[in-house]
PDB file of C-alpha atoms in Angstrom:
ATOM      1  CA  MET Z   1      -9.229  -9.870  23.647  1.00 56.00           C
ATOM      2  CA  LYS Z   2     -12.450 -10.446  21.774  1.00 69.00           C
ATOM      3  CA  TYR Z   3     -14.614 -12.441  24.178  1.00 70.00           C
ATOM      4  CA  GLU Z   4     -17.525 -12.379  21.762  1.00 80.00           C
ATOM      5  CA  LYS Z   5     -15.599 -14.332  19.135  1.00 81.00           C
ATOM      6  CA  ILE Z   6     -14.331 -16.862  21.661  1.00 77.00           C
ATOM      7  CA  ILE Z   7     -17.820 -17.418  23.049  1.00 77.00           C
ATOM      8  CA  LYS Z   8     -19.269 -17.683  19.536  1.00 84.00           C
ATOM      9  CA  TRP Z   9     -16.796 -20.374  18.482  1.00 83.00           C
ATOM     10  CA  ILE Z  10     -17.196 -22.305  21.723  1.00 80.00           C
ATOM     11  CA  LEU Z  11     -20.967 -22.316  21.199  1.00 81.00           C
ATOM     12  CA  VAL Z  12     -20.507 -23.465  17.601  1.00 86.00           C
ATOM     13  CA  ALA Z  13     -18.201 -26.280  18.749  1.00 85.00           C
ATOM     14  CA  LEU Z  14     -20.671 -27.373  21.437  1.00 81.00           C
ATOM     15  CA  PHE Z  15     -23.514 -27.315  18.917  1.00 85.00           C
ATOM     16  CA  VAL Z  16     -21.527 -29.438  16.456  1.00 86.00           C
ATOM     17  CA  VAL Z  17     -20.610 -31.944  19.179  1.00 81.00           C
ATOM     18  CA  GLY Z  18     -24.263 -32.178  20.229  1.00 78.00           C
ATOM     19  CA  VAL Z  19     -25.417 -32.734  16.665  1.00 84.00           C
ATOM     20  CA  VAL Z  20     -22.738 -35.400  16.067  1.00 82.00           C
ATOM     21  CA  PHE Z  21     -23.729 -37.314  19.215  1.00 75.00           C
ATOM     22  CA  SER Z  22     -27.404 -37.067  18.314  1.00 76.00           C
ATOM     23  CA  PHE Z  23     -26.822 -38.399  14.800  1.00 81.00           C
ATOM     24  CA  TYR Z  24     -24.623 -41.146  16.222  1.00 73.00           C
ATOM     25  CA  GLY Z  25     -27.428 -42.208  18.543  1.00 69.00           C
ATOM     26  CA  PHE Z  26     -29.992 -42.293  15.750  1.00 74.00           C
ATOM     27  CA  ALA Z  27     -27.639 -44.033  13.302  1.00 76.00           C
ATOM     28  CA  VAL Z  28     -26.567 -46.794  15.677  1.00 69.00           C
ATOM     29  CA  GLY Z  29     -29.899 -47.066  17.407  1.00 67.00           C
ATOM     30  CA  PHE Z  30     -30.550 -46.189  20.994  1.00 63.00           C
ATOM     31  CA  GLU Z  31     -31.588 -49.727  21.953  1.00 64.00           C
ATOM     32  CA  SER Z  32     -28.664 -51.576  20.408  1.00 58.00           C
ATOM     33  CA  ASN Z  33     -25.030 -51.811  21.422  1.00 58.00           C
ATOM     34  CA  GLY Z  34     -25.693 -51.936  25.174  1.00 64.00           C
ATOM     35  CA  ASN Z  35     -27.144 -48.432  25.473  1.00 65.00           C
ATOM     36  CA  ALA Z  36     -23.807 -46.918  24.388  1.00 68.00           C
ATOM     37  CA  PRO Z  37     -25.490 -44.168  22.304  1.00 66.00           C
ATOM     38  CA  VAL Z  38     -27.643 -43.125  25.249  1.00 69.00           C
ATOM     39  CA  ASP Z  39     -24.611 -43.120  27.527  1.00 74.00           C
ATOM     40  CA  ASN Z  40     -22.670 -41.002  25.046  1.00 72.00           C
ATOM     41  CA  ILE Z  41     -25.486 -38.469  24.804  1.00 72.00           C
ATOM     42  CA  LEU Z  42     -25.710 -38.324  28.600  1.00 78.00           C
ATOM     43  CA  TYR Z  43     -21.941 -37.782  28.851  1.00 77.00           C
ATOM     44  CA  CYS Z  44     -22.270 -35.025  26.275  1.00 76.00           C
ATOM     45  CA  ALA Z  45     -25.052 -33.430  28.335  1.00 81.00           C
ATOM     46  CA  TYR Z  46     -22.866 -33.643  31.447  1.00 85.00           C
ATOM     47  CA  ALA Z  47     -20.037 -31.953  29.546  1.00 81.00           C
ATOM     48  CA  PHE Z  48     -22.396 -29.201  28.358  1.00 81.00           C
ATOM     49  CA  ALA Z  49     -23.579 -28.634  31.919  1.00 86.00           C
ATOM     50  CA  ALA Z  50     -19.975 -28.491  33.150  1.00 87.00           C
ATOM     51  CA  VAL Z  51     -19.056 -25.957  30.456  1.00 82.00           C
ATOM     52  CA  ALA Z  52     -22.091 -23.844  31.359  1.00 81.00           C
ATOM     53  CA  ILE Z  53     -21.275 -23.926  35.067  1.00 85.00           C
ATOM     54  CA  LEU Z  54     -17.630 -23.049  34.415  1.00 85.00           C
ATOM     55  CA  ALA Z  55     -18.646 -20.195  32.129  1.00 80.00           C
ATOM     56  CA  VAL Z  56     -20.990 -18.782  34.750  1.00 79.00           C
ATOM     57  CA  LEU Z  57     -18.357 -19.133  37.449  1.00 81.00           C
ATOM     58  CA  PHE Z  58     -15.765 -17.458  35.251  1.00 81.00           C
ATOM     59  CA  GLY Z  59     -18.120 -14.675  34.245  1.00 78.00           C
ATOM     60  CA  VAL Z  60     -19.541 -13.995  37.673  1.00 78.00           C
ATOM     61  CA  ILE Z  61     -16.554 -14.496  39.918  1.00 82.00           C
ATOM     62  CA  VAL Z  62     -13.555 -13.534  37.832  1.00 81.00           C
ATOM     63  CA  ILE Z  63     -14.883 -10.855  35.501  1.00 79.00           C
ATOM     64  CA  GLY Z  64     -17.478  -9.545  37.967  1.00 79.00           C
ATOM     65  CA  GLY Z  65     -14.892  -9.471  40.742  1.00 81.00           C
ATOM     66  CA  MET Z  66     -12.437  -7.522  38.604  1.00 83.00           C
ATOM     67  CA  ASN Z  67     -15.054  -4.994  37.548  1.00 84.00           C
ATOM     68  CA  ASN Z  68     -16.709  -4.589  40.950  1.00 84.00           C
ATOM     69  CA  PRO Z  69     -15.111  -6.277  43.975  1.00 82.00           C
ATOM     70  CA  LYS Z  70     -18.145  -5.458  46.139  1.00 84.00           C
ATOM     71  CA  SER Z  71     -20.240  -7.702  43.907  1.00 81.00           C
ATOM     72  CA  LEU Z  72     -18.396 -10.703  45.362  1.00 83.00           C
ATOM     73  CA  LEU Z  73     -19.746  -9.802  48.800  1.00 87.00           C
ATOM     74  CA  LYS Z  74     -23.281  -9.635  47.368  1.00 85.00           C
ATOM     75  CA  LEU Z  75     -22.710 -12.992  45.687  1.00 83.00           C
ATOM     76  CA  PHE Z  76     -21.550 -14.522  48.973  1.00 87.00           C
ATOM     77  CA  ILE Z  77     -24.587 -13.144  50.798  1.00 92.00           C
ATOM     78  CA  GLY Z  78     -26.846 -14.598  48.076  1.00 88.00           C
ATOM     79  CA  LEU Z  79     -25.189 -18.010  48.373  1.00 88.00           C
ATOM     80  CA  VAL Z  80     -25.601 -17.965  52.148  1.00 95.00           C
ATOM     81  CA  ALA Z  81     -29.293 -17.038  51.731  1.00 95.00           C
ATOM     82  CA  CYS Z  82     -29.776 -19.953  49.299  1.00 92.00           C
ATOM     83  CA  ALA Z  83     -28.041 -22.315  51.736  1.00 95.00           C
ATOM     84  CA  VAL Z  84     -30.310 -21.139  54.567  1.00 96.00           C
ATOM     85  CA  ILE Z  85     -33.420 -21.719  52.435  1.00 94.00           C
ATOM     86  CA  VAL Z  86     -32.277 -25.227  51.458  1.00 95.00           C
ATOM     87  CA  ALA Z  87     -31.349 -26.034  55.067  1.00 96.00           C
ATOM     88  CA  GLY Z  88     -34.776 -24.827  56.211  1.00 95.00           C
ATOM     89  CA  ALA Z  89     -36.499 -26.996  53.619  1.00 94.00           C
ATOM     90  CA  TYR Z  90     -34.376 -29.950  54.755  1.00 95.00           C
ATOM     91  CA  LEU Z  91     -35.256 -29.407  58.396  1.00 95.00           C
ATOM     92  CA  LEU Z  92     -38.973 -29.137  57.567  1.00 94.00           C
ATOM     93  CA  ALA Z  93     -38.963 -32.318  55.436  1.00 93.00           C
ATOM     94  CA  PRO Z  94     -40.612 -35.170  57.330  1.00 91.00           C
ATOM     95  CA  GLY Z  95     -39.074 -38.034  55.318  1.00 87.00           C
ATOM     96  CA  THR Z  96     -42.113 -40.263  55.715  1.00 86.00           C
ATOM     97  CA  PRO Z  97     -42.588 -43.255  53.406  1.00 85.00           C
ATOM     98  CA  ALA Z  98     -44.977 -42.969  50.462  1.00 82.00           C
ATOM     99  CA  VAL Z  99     -48.513 -44.144  51.174  1.00 84.00           C
ATOM    100  CA  GLY Z 100     -49.423 -47.280  49.227  1.00 86.00           C
ATOM    101  CA  TYR Z 101     -45.895 -47.907  47.892  1.00 84.00           C
ATOM    102  CA  LEU Z 102     -45.305 -51.648  47.475  1.00 85.00           C
ATOM    103  CA  GLY Z 103     -41.867 -51.661  45.841  1.00 85.00           C
ATOM    104  CA  GLU Z 104     -38.447 -52.125  47.355  1.00 88.00           C
ATOM    105  CA  PRO Z 105     -37.834 -50.264  50.602  1.00 87.00           C
ATOM    106  CA  VAL Z 106     -36.408 -46.781  50.217  1.00 88.00           C
ATOM    107  CA  SER Z 107     -33.745 -45.441  52.554  1.00 90.00           C
ATOM    108  CA  ASP Z 108     -34.551 -42.720  55.056  1.00 90.00           C
ATOM    109  CA  GLY Z 109     -32.032 -40.377  53.411  1.00 90.00           C
ATOM    110  CA  THR Z 110     -33.714 -40.724  50.041  1.00 90.00           C
ATOM    111  CA  LEU Z 111     -37.117 -40.028  51.558  1.00 92.00           C
ATOM    112  CA  LYS Z 112     -35.776 -36.959  53.371  1.00 94.00           C
ATOM    113  CA  LEU Z 113     -34.105 -35.669  50.192  1.00 93.00           C
ATOM    114  CA  THR Z 114     -37.277 -36.210  48.160  1.00 92.00           C
ATOM    115  CA  ASP Z 115     -39.353 -34.304  50.688  1.00 93.00           C
ATOM    116  CA  THR Z 116     -36.741 -31.529  50.740  1.00 95.00           C
ATOM    117  CA  ILE Z 117     -36.955 -31.154  46.975  1.00 94.00           C
ATOM    118  CA  LEU Z 118     -40.751 -31.081  47.165  1.00 94.00           C
ATOM    119  CA  ASN Z 119     -40.603 -28.399  49.872  1.00 94.00           C
ATOM    120  CA  LEU Z 120     -38.207 -26.337  47.756  1.00 95.00           C
ATOM    121  CA  THR Z 121     -40.479 -26.733  44.729  1.00 95.00           C
ATOM    122  CA  TYR Z 122     -43.508 -25.540  46.675  1.00 95.00           C
ATOM    123  CA  LEU Z 123     -41.579 -22.646  48.199  1.00 95.00           C
ATOM    124  CA  LEU Z 124     -40.120 -21.472  44.901  1.00 94.00           C
ATOM    125  CA  PHE Z 125     -43.461 -21.815  43.125  1.00 96.00           C
ATOM    126  CA  GLY Z 126     -45.136 -19.728  45.803  1.00 96.00           C
ATOM    127  CA  GLY Z 127     -42.324 -17.184  45.634  1.00 94.00           C
ATOM    128  CA  ALA Z 128     -42.654 -16.931  41.854  1.00 95.00           C
ATOM    129  CA  ILE Z 129     -46.422 -16.371  42.093  1.00 97.00           C
ATOM    130  CA  LEU Z 130     -45.918 -13.796  44.858  1.00 96.00           C
ATOM    131  CA  SER Z 131     -43.283 -12.002  42.771  1.00 96.00           C
ATOM    132  CA  LEU Z 132     -45.573 -11.896  39.743  1.00 96.00           C
ATOM    133  CA  VAL Z 133     -48.481 -10.499  41.738  1.00 96.00           C
ATOM    134  CA  ALA Z 134     -46.261  -7.943  43.493  1.00 96.00           C
ATOM    135  CA  GLY Z 135     -44.760  -6.925  40.138  1.00 94.00           C
ATOM    136  CA  TRP Z 136     -48.203  -6.421  38.614  1.00 95.00           C
ATOM    137  CA  ILE Z 137     -49.364  -4.368  41.583  1.00 95.00           C
ATOM    138  CA  ILE Z 138     -46.223  -2.228  41.648  1.00 94.00           C
ATOM    139  CA  GLY Z 139     -46.369  -1.760  37.874  1.00 92.00           C
ATOM    140  CA  ALA Z 140     -50.030  -0.750  38.022  1.00 92.00           C
ATOM    141  CA  THR Z 141     -49.549   1.742  40.847  1.00 93.00           C
ATOM    142  CA  ARG Z 142     -46.521   3.452  39.292  1.00 89.00           C
ATOM    143  CA  LYS Z 143     -48.353   4.392  36.104  1.00 71.00           C
TER     144      LYS Z 143
END
């Protein structure tokens, strides 16, 4: 089976659907009709994200598992490592209210989730910087 042709035509179909929804939003007007154009574009974006996630799952799990069954074990170990990092960020999140916020009260769960996402952002940013520096050092010493 020619996967390249199937992928090409799926991408063309997704592109056409995206263009049609975009033109629909501009033609009708994003402010009129009860935000229906904006909702349609958001639903289209959700569908695109679902197709992307399904394609990755299919490619990684099914095709990768058929080609190399040991890769599924590596994938599982990677998922467990990601879960441990997220759980650590959640446990470190204080969940304290924002200083100077005068709006409606925010639930404790929302505050904890927000702090968790901030912790993950800081951690991943630091990891990216560390990886770049380590890559530059390793690249410079190997030459």
